[in-house]
Amino acid sequence: MKRHVHTVHLRSHDEALIHRGTVLLEDALHTASFPESGRLLLVRSLDAGKIHSQQSSATLALVLEQRLAQIGMTAVHAEDPAANSAIAVYFRDQVEPYLCLAMRLSNHLSTDEWFWRLAVFNWQANLSRDEGFRRVLYGIMQTAIGVSAIVPLMQELLTRTAITPLLSALTWHDGSALLRACGWLKSKTSIGSIKPLSISFIPKPWIDLLQHGLKFGELKMLDRSG
């Protein structure tokens, strides 16, 4: 299980003890064994307790494992009304934060809760709605799943009839950037210099949505001639 720690607070009157505690905590976080549940667990804060200078990192790792297990049992789903005040929230997988955030943006709901900046790559509070949608789309490509994570995101938004606001937020600049990210356009290739792409295999609802939302300049992506 990957683990990311954003901020650590250690207190002592002795600078040497602070350094020792930092080393022990870093080693403990690397060696601790956390359950592989597949879900994304976000913890607001975790008290590691008093760290003794003679303590081993293995002993500290056991403390972290026990405390995280306790916190994990009390975690609520990010869509729970109590999520913003919870000490820990979870998403079912890496893609779900982006889907939930896109739905919140679509429905003009709050995106200022503490866990979004931890769950979504490069997320910031107080973004415009359009910029928020773009952060969702570009951010999901930074997950371990990679560019292919766009597919379940777009499919789910399409199913929920919530894809139009996201597509409407994109500009022709986003079009070329997304084509390059997907490997459909080489970095030095001009959009106007490449042949139209055949999309005869794409269902008509997707065609209509792409025509409505994506602006790729001179690139005739929607040419069915092949």
PDB file of C-alpha atoms in Angstrom:
ATOM      1  CA  MET A   1       0.000   0.000   0.000  1.00  0.00           C
ATOM      2  CA  LYS A   2       1.302   3.431  -0.913  1.00  0.00           C
ATOM      3  CA  ARG A   3       1.322   5.925   1.909  1.00  0.00           C
ATOM      4  CA  HIS A   4       1.781   9.695   1.716  1.00  0.00           C
ATOM      5  CA  VAL A   5       2.304  11.974   4.711  1.00  0.00           C
ATOM      6  CA  HIS A   6       1.802  15.683   4.098  1.00  0.00           C
ATOM      7  CA  THR A   7       2.805  17.226   7.430  1.00  0.00           C
ATOM      8  CA  VAL A   8       4.564  15.936  10.551  1.00  0.00           C
ATOM      9  CA  HIS A   9       4.673  17.740  13.900  1.00  0.00           C
ATOM     10  CA  LEU A  10       7.299  16.652  16.446  1.00  0.00           C
ATOM     11  CA  ARG A  11       7.887  18.470  19.734  1.00  0.00           C
ATOM     12  CA  SER A  12      10.944  18.357  21.995  1.00  0.00           C
ATOM     13  CA  HIS A  13      13.278  20.780  23.768  1.00  0.00           C
ATOM     14  CA  ASP A  14      16.232  18.899  22.278  1.00  0.00           C
ATOM     15  CA  GLU A  15      16.973  19.299  18.568  1.00  0.00           C
ATOM     16  CA  ALA A  16      18.823  15.972  18.546  1.00  0.00           C
ATOM     17  CA  LEU A  17      15.697  14.207  19.799  1.00  0.00           C
ATOM     18  CA  ILE A  18      13.649  15.858  17.051  1.00  0.00           C
ATOM     19  CA  HIS A  19      16.082  14.464  14.493  1.00  0.00           C
ATOM     20  CA  ARG A  20      16.007  11.024  16.108  1.00  0.00           C
ATOM     21  CA  GLY A  21      12.205  11.024  16.134  1.00  0.00           C
ATOM     22  CA  THR A  22      12.116  12.033  12.472  1.00  0.00           C
ATOM     23  CA  VAL A  23      14.373   9.133  11.484  1.00  0.00           C
ATOM     24  CA  LEU A  24      12.369   6.639  13.542  1.00  0.00           C
ATOM     25  CA  LEU A  25       9.058   7.854  12.158  1.00  0.00           C
ATOM     26  CA  GLU A  26      10.282   7.769   8.566  1.00  0.00           C
ATOM     27  CA  ASP A  27      11.584   4.215   8.964  1.00  0.00           C
ATOM     28  CA  ALA A  28       8.389   3.127  10.720  1.00  0.00           C
ATOM     29  CA  LEU A  29       6.180   4.499   7.953  1.00  0.00           C
ATOM     30  CA  HIS A  30       8.198   2.601   5.360  1.00  0.00           C
ATOM     31  CA  THR A  31       8.133  -0.699   7.248  1.00  0.00           C
ATOM     32  CA  ALA A  32       4.606  -0.609   8.700  1.00  0.00           C
ATOM     33  CA  SER A  33       2.216  -3.128   7.168  1.00  0.00           C
ATOM     34  CA  PHE A  34      -1.140  -1.598   6.301  1.00  0.00           C
ATOM     35  CA  PRO A  35      -4.090  -3.637   4.974  1.00  0.00           C
ATOM     36  CA  GLU A  36      -4.515  -3.874   1.198  1.00  0.00           C
ATOM     37  CA  SER A  37      -8.225  -3.154   0.903  1.00  0.00           C
ATOM     38  CA  GLY A  38      -8.095  -1.445  -2.486  1.00  0.00           C
ATOM     39  CA  ARG A  39      -9.801   1.641  -1.128  1.00  0.00           C
ATOM     40  CA  LEU A  40      -8.238   5.079  -0.783  1.00  0.00           C
ATOM     41  CA  LEU A  41      -8.081   6.038   2.903  1.00  0.00           C
ATOM     42  CA  LEU A  42      -7.472   9.673   3.843  1.00  0.00           C
ATOM     43  CA  VAL A  43      -6.589  10.462   7.452  1.00  0.00           C
ATOM     44  CA  ARG A  44      -6.862  14.002   8.735  1.00  0.00           C
ATOM     45  CA  SER A  45      -4.459  13.409  11.624  1.00  0.00           C
ATOM     46  CA  LEU A  46      -2.831  10.470  13.377  1.00  0.00           C
ATOM     47  CA  ASP A  47      -1.273  10.710  16.829  1.00  0.00           C
ATOM     48  CA  ALA A  48       1.854   8.551  16.957  1.00  0.00           C
ATOM     49  CA  GLY A  49       2.129   9.072  20.703  1.00  0.00           C
ATOM     50  CA  LYS A  50       5.366   9.631  22.600  1.00  0.00           C
ATOM     51  CA  ILE A  51       8.436   8.490  20.684  1.00  0.00           C
ATOM     52  CA  HIS A  52      11.350   7.416  22.892  1.00  0.00           C
ATOM     53  CA  SER A  53      14.877   7.874  21.615  1.00  0.00           C
ATOM     54  CA  GLN A  54      15.750   4.246  22.456  1.00  0.00           C
ATOM     55  CA  GLN A  55      12.645   2.946  20.716  1.00  0.00           C
ATOM     56  CA  SER A  56      13.086   0.893  17.551  1.00  0.00           C
ATOM     57  CA  SER A  57      11.390   1.816  14.289  1.00  0.00           C
ATOM     58  CA  ALA A  58       9.807  -1.668  14.234  1.00  0.00           C
ATOM     59  CA  THR A  59       8.086  -0.995  17.562  1.00  0.00           C
ATOM     60  CA  LEU A  60       6.869   2.381  16.325  1.00  0.00           C
ATOM     61  CA  ALA A  61       5.615   0.731  13.126  1.00  0.00           C
ATOM     62  CA  LEU A  62       3.406  -1.574  15.211  1.00  0.00           C
ATOM     63  CA  VAL A  63       1.951   1.447  17.012  1.00  0.00           C
ATOM     64  CA  LEU A  64       1.161   3.112  13.687  1.00  0.00           C
ATOM     65  CA  GLU A  65      -0.437  -0.070  12.344  1.00  0.00           C
ATOM     66  CA  GLN A  66      -2.698  -0.388  15.380  1.00  0.00           C
ATOM     67  CA  ARG A  67      -3.746   3.256  15.410  1.00  0.00           C
ATOM     68  CA  LEU A  68      -4.398   3.371  11.686  1.00  0.00           C
ATOM     69  CA  ALA A  69      -6.476   0.194  11.937  1.00  0.00           C
ATOM     70  CA  GLN A  70      -8.600   1.828  14.636  1.00  0.00           C
ATOM     71  CA  ILE A  71      -9.032   4.982  12.573  1.00  0.00           C
ATOM     72  CA  GLY A  72      -9.840   2.955   9.465  1.00  0.00           C
ATOM     73  CA  MET A  73     -12.768   1.294  11.225  1.00  0.00           C
ATOM     74  CA  THR A  74     -14.325   4.694  11.953  1.00  0.00           C
ATOM     75  CA  ALA A  75     -13.719   6.193   8.498  1.00  0.00           C
ATOM     76  CA  VAL A  76     -16.780   7.405   6.598  1.00  0.00           C
ATOM     77  CA  HIS A  77     -17.279   7.606   2.869  1.00  0.00           C
ATOM     78  CA  ALA A  78     -16.411  10.992   1.387  1.00  0.00           C
ATOM     79  CA  GLU A  79     -20.022  11.494   0.285  1.00  0.00           C
ATOM     80  CA  ASP A  80     -21.290  11.016   3.849  1.00  0.00           C
ATOM     81  CA  PRO A  81     -22.761  14.261   5.274  1.00  0.00           C
ATOM     82  CA  ALA A  82     -20.386  13.927   8.247  1.00  0.00           C
ATOM     83  CA  ALA A  83     -17.257  13.563   6.082  1.00  0.00           C
ATOM     84  CA  ASN A  84     -15.951  17.099   6.557  1.00  0.00           C
ATOM     85  CA  SER A  85     -15.821  16.683  10.344  1.00  0.00           C
ATOM     86  CA  ALA A  86     -14.543  13.089  10.279  1.00  0.00           C
ATOM     87  CA  ILE A  87     -10.966  12.225  11.207  1.00  0.00           C
ATOM     88  CA  ALA A  88     -10.777   9.862   8.228  1.00  0.00           C
ATOM     89  CA  VAL A  89     -12.682   9.375   4.988  1.00  0.00           C
ATOM     90  CA  TYR A  90     -12.383   6.831   2.220  1.00  0.00           C
ATOM     91  CA  PHE A  91     -13.085   6.342  -1.462  1.00  0.00           C
ATOM     92  CA  ARG A  92     -13.682   2.902  -2.957  1.00  0.00           C
ATOM     93  CA  ASP A  93     -10.775   3.229  -5.406  1.00  0.00           C
ATOM     94  CA  GLN A  94      -8.467   5.775  -7.039  1.00  0.00           C
ATOM     95  CA  VAL A  95     -10.976   6.832  -9.690  1.00  0.00           C
ATOM     96  CA  GLU A  96     -13.906   7.530  -7.371  1.00  0.00           C
ATOM     97  CA  PRO A  97     -12.574  10.844  -5.952  1.00  0.00           C
ATOM     98  CA  TYR A  98     -12.523  12.305  -9.461  1.00  0.00           C
ATOM     99  CA  LEU A  99     -16.013  11.062 -10.239  1.00  0.00           C
ATOM    100  CA  CYS A 100     -17.416  12.386  -6.956  1.00  0.00           C
ATOM    101  CA  LEU A 101     -15.708  15.730  -7.455  1.00  0.00           C
ATOM    102  CA  ALA A 102     -16.971  16.025 -11.030  1.00  0.00           C
ATOM    103  CA  MET A 103     -20.505  15.308  -9.830  1.00  0.00           C
ATOM    104  CA  ARG A 104     -20.182  17.944  -7.124  1.00  0.00           C
ATOM    105  CA  LEU A 105     -19.010  20.485  -9.671  1.00  0.00           C
ATOM    106  CA  SER A 106     -21.868  19.521 -11.987  1.00  0.00           C
ATOM    107  CA  ASN A 107     -24.379  20.044  -9.188  1.00  0.00           C
ATOM    108  CA  HIS A 108     -22.765  23.268  -7.890  1.00  0.00           C
ATOM    109  CA  LEU A 109     -21.996  21.670  -4.510  1.00  0.00           C
ATOM    110  CA  SER A 110     -19.154  22.523  -2.132  1.00  0.00           C
ATOM    111  CA  THR A 111     -15.653  21.299  -2.964  1.00  0.00           C
ATOM    112  CA  ASP A 112     -13.912  22.969  -0.019  1.00  0.00           C
ATOM    113  CA  GLU A 113     -13.787  19.923   2.268  1.00  0.00           C
ATOM    114  CA  TRP A 114     -10.357  19.052   3.680  1.00  0.00           C
ATOM    115  CA  PHE A 115      -9.963  15.733   1.888  1.00  0.00           C
ATOM    116  CA  TRP A 116     -10.265  16.860  -1.746  1.00  0.00           C
ATOM    117  CA  ARG A 117      -6.755  18.307  -1.907  1.00  0.00           C
ATOM    118  CA  LEU A 118      -5.424  14.981  -0.592  1.00  0.00           C
ATOM    119  CA  ALA A 119      -7.474  12.797  -2.917  1.00  0.00           C
ATOM    120  CA  VAL A 120      -7.279  14.760  -6.172  1.00  0.00           C
ATOM    121  CA  PHE A 121      -4.005  15.634  -7.859  1.00  0.00           C
ATOM    122  CA  ASN A 122      -3.223  19.370  -7.936  1.00  0.00           C
ATOM    123  CA  TRP A 123      -6.581  20.298  -6.415  1.00  0.00           C
ATOM    124  CA  GLN A 124      -7.075  23.700  -4.800  1.00  0.00           C
ATOM    125  CA  ALA A 125     -10.035  25.292  -3.112  1.00  0.00           C
ATOM    126  CA  ASN A 126     -11.844  28.261  -4.657  1.00  0.00           C
ATOM    127  CA  LEU A 127     -11.180  27.318  -8.276  1.00  0.00           C
ATOM    128  CA  SER A 128     -13.632  28.382 -10.944  1.00  0.00           C
ATOM    129  CA  ARG A 129     -16.054  25.655 -11.991  1.00  0.00           C
ATOM    130  CA  ASP A 130     -14.460  25.262 -15.431  1.00  0.00           C
ATOM    131  CA  GLU A 131     -10.946  25.117 -13.988  1.00  0.00           C
ATOM    132  CA  GLY A 132     -12.165  22.562 -11.471  1.00  0.00           C
ATOM    133  CA  PHE A 133     -13.417  20.313 -14.254  1.00  0.00           C
ATOM    134  CA  ARG A 134     -10.087  20.600 -16.062  1.00  0.00           C
ATOM    135  CA  ARG A 135      -8.189  19.708 -12.879  1.00  0.00           C
ATOM    136  CA  VAL A 136     -10.384  16.626 -12.518  1.00  0.00           C
ATOM    137  CA  LEU A 137      -9.709  15.487 -16.079  1.00  0.00           C
ATOM    138  CA  TYR A 138      -5.967  16.121 -16.023  1.00  0.00           C
ATOM    139  CA  GLY A 139      -5.612  14.887 -12.452  1.00  0.00           C
ATOM    140  CA  ILE A 140      -7.155  11.475 -13.037  1.00  0.00           C
ATOM    141  CA  MET A 141      -4.408  10.772 -15.569  1.00  0.00           C
ATOM    142  CA  GLN A 142      -1.874  11.074 -12.726  1.00  0.00           C
ATOM    143  CA  THR A 143      -3.308   8.108 -10.834  1.00  0.00           C
ATOM    144  CA  ALA A 144      -1.612   4.716 -10.976  1.00  0.00           C
ATOM    145  CA  ILE A 145      -4.148   3.680 -13.612  1.00  0.00           C
ATOM    146  CA  GLY A 146      -2.904   6.407 -15.945  1.00  0.00           C
ATOM    147  CA  VAL A 147      -4.617   7.853 -19.007  1.00  0.00           C
ATOM    148  CA  SER A 148      -7.024   4.913 -19.267  1.00  0.00           C
ATOM    149  CA  ALA A 149      -8.705   6.125 -16.058  1.00  0.00           C
ATOM    150  CA  ILE A 150     -10.439   8.754 -18.199  1.00  0.00           C
ATOM    151  CA  VAL A 151     -12.622   6.006 -19.700  1.00  0.00           C
ATOM    152  CA  PRO A 152     -14.523   4.915 -16.545  1.00  0.00           C
ATOM    153  CA  LEU A 153     -14.804   8.549 -15.465  1.00  0.00           C
ATOM    154  CA  MET A 154     -16.380   9.666 -18.735  1.00  0.00           C
ATOM    155  CA  GLN A 155     -18.536   6.549 -18.986  1.00  0.00           C
ATOM    156  CA  GLU A 156     -19.962   7.072 -15.507  1.00  0.00           C
ATOM    157  CA  LEU A 157     -20.608  10.768 -16.123  1.00  0.00           C
ATOM    158  CA  LEU A 158     -22.329   9.848 -19.381  1.00  0.00           C
ATOM    159  CA  THR A 159     -24.496   7.299 -17.564  1.00  0.00           C
ATOM    160  CA  ARG A 160     -25.483   9.922 -15.008  1.00  0.00           C
ATOM    161  CA  THR A 161     -26.154  12.498 -17.764  1.00  0.00           C
ATOM    162  CA  ALA A 162     -23.586  14.759 -16.108  1.00  0.00           C
ATOM    163  CA  ILE A 163     -20.886  14.868 -18.764  1.00  0.00           C
ATOM    164  CA  THR A 164     -21.941  18.036 -20.600  1.00  0.00           C
ATOM    165  CA  PRO A 165     -20.637  20.525 -17.975  1.00  0.00           C
ATOM    166  CA  LEU A 166     -17.199  18.886 -18.062  1.00  0.00           C
ATOM    167  CA  LEU A 167     -17.008  18.898 -21.855  1.00  0.00           C
ATOM    168  CA  SER A 168     -18.226  22.481 -21.981  1.00  0.00           C
ATOM    169  CA  ALA A 169     -15.361  23.521 -19.700  1.00  0.00           C
ATOM    170  CA  LEU A 170     -12.729  22.369 -22.209  1.00  0.00           C
ATOM    171  CA  THR A 171     -11.077  24.608 -24.789  1.00  0.00           C
ATOM    172  CA  TRP A 172      -9.255  23.798 -28.002  1.00  0.00           C
ATOM    173  CA  HIS A 173      -5.994  24.067 -26.033  1.00  0.00           C
ATOM    174  CA  ASP A 174      -7.222  21.206 -23.863  1.00  0.00           C
ATOM    175  CA  GLY A 175      -8.017  19.239 -27.007  1.00  0.00           C
ATOM    176  CA  SER A 176      -4.435  19.136 -28.227  1.00  0.00           C
ATOM    177  CA  ALA A 177      -3.085  18.513 -24.715  1.00  0.00           C
ATOM    178  CA  LEU A 178      -5.431  15.568 -24.192  1.00  0.00           C
ATOM    179  CA  LEU A 179      -4.604  14.113 -27.600  1.00  0.00           C
ATOM    180  CA  ARG A 180      -0.906  14.204 -26.719  1.00  0.00           C
ATOM    181  CA  ALA A 181      -1.541  12.709 -23.282  1.00  0.00           C
ATOM    182  CA  CYS A 182      -3.441   9.838 -24.904  1.00  0.00           C
ATOM    183  CA  GLY A 183      -0.672   9.270 -27.438  1.00  0.00           C
ATOM    184  CA  TRP A 184      -2.830  10.293 -30.390  1.00  0.00           C
ATOM    185  CA  LEU A 185      -0.754  13.351 -31.242  1.00  0.00           C
ATOM    186  CA  LYS A 186       3.032  13.575 -31.187  1.00  0.00           C
ATOM    187  CA  SER A 187       4.488  16.461 -29.226  1.00  0.00           C
ATOM    188  CA  LYS A 188       5.900  18.180 -32.327  1.00  0.00           C
ATOM    189  CA  THR A 189       2.908  17.527 -34.562  1.00  0.00           C
ATOM    190  CA  SER A 190       0.631  20.384 -35.510  1.00  0.00           C
ATOM    191  CA  ILE A 191      -3.070  19.698 -35.076  1.00  0.00           C
ATOM    192  CA  GLY A 192      -3.817  21.038 -38.538  1.00  0.00           C
ATOM    193  CA  SER A 193      -1.236  18.799 -40.207  1.00  0.00           C
ATOM    194  CA  ILE A 194      -2.586  15.384 -39.249  1.00  0.00           C
ATOM    195  CA  LYS A 195      -5.266  13.356 -40.966  1.00  0.00           C
ATOM    196  CA  PRO A 196      -8.771  13.069 -39.535  1.00  0.00           C
ATOM    197  CA  LEU A 197      -9.217  10.207 -37.094  1.00  0.00           C
ATOM    198  CA  SER A 198     -11.749   7.510 -37.832  1.00  0.00           C
ATOM    199  CA  ILE A 199     -14.205   7.135 -34.969  1.00  0.00           C
ATOM    200  CA  SER A 200     -16.726   4.832 -36.620  1.00  0.00           C
ATOM    201  CA  PHE A 201     -16.456   2.523 -33.608  1.00  0.00           C
ATOM    202  CA  ILE A 202     -17.674   5.185 -31.138  1.00  0.00           C
ATOM    203  CA  PRO A 203     -21.390   5.061 -30.160  1.00  0.00           C
ATOM    204  CA  LYS A 204     -23.499   7.964 -31.411  1.00  0.00           C
ATOM    205  CA  PRO A 205     -24.187   9.435 -27.917  1.00  0.00           C
ATOM    206  CA  TRP A 206     -20.432   9.906 -27.510  1.00  0.00           C
ATOM    207  CA  ILE A 207     -20.193  11.553 -30.932  1.00  0.00           C
ATOM    208  CA  ASP A 208     -22.935  14.026 -30.056  1.00  0.00           C
ATOM    209  CA  LEU A 209     -21.290  14.884 -26.747  1.00  0.00           C
ATOM    210  CA  LEU A 210     -17.864  15.328 -28.306  1.00  0.00           C
ATOM    211  CA  GLN A 211     -19.319  17.559 -31.000  1.00  0.00           C
ATOM    212  CA  HIS A 212     -20.969  19.649 -28.317  1.00  0.00           C
ATOM    213  CA  GLY A 213     -18.095  19.898 -25.882  1.00  0.00           C
ATOM    214  CA  LEU A 214     -14.699  19.484 -27.517  1.00  0.00           C
ATOM    215  CA  LYS A 215     -13.101  22.132 -29.715  1.00  0.00           C
ATOM    216  CA  PHE A 216     -10.044  20.786 -31.521  1.00  0.00           C
ATOM    217  CA  GLY A 217      -9.494  23.630 -33.994  1.00  0.00           C
ATOM    218  CA  GLU A 218      -8.881  22.359 -37.509  1.00  0.00           C
ATOM    219  CA  LEU A 219      -8.687  18.720 -36.445  1.00  0.00           C
ATOM    220  CA  LYS A 220     -11.714  16.946 -37.920  1.00  0.00           C
ATOM    221  CA  MET A 221     -11.952  14.273 -35.279  1.00  0.00           C
ATOM    222  CA  LEU A 222     -15.565  13.574 -36.031  1.00  0.00           C
ATOM    223  CA  ASP A 223     -15.057  12.534 -39.643  1.00  0.00           C
ATOM    224  CA  ARG A 224     -16.635   9.100 -40.042  1.00  0.00           C
ATOM    225  CA  SER A 225     -15.096   8.523 -43.438  1.00  0.00           C
ATOM    226  CA  GLY A 226     -12.053   6.760 -41.913  1.00  0.00           C
TER     227      GLY A 226
END
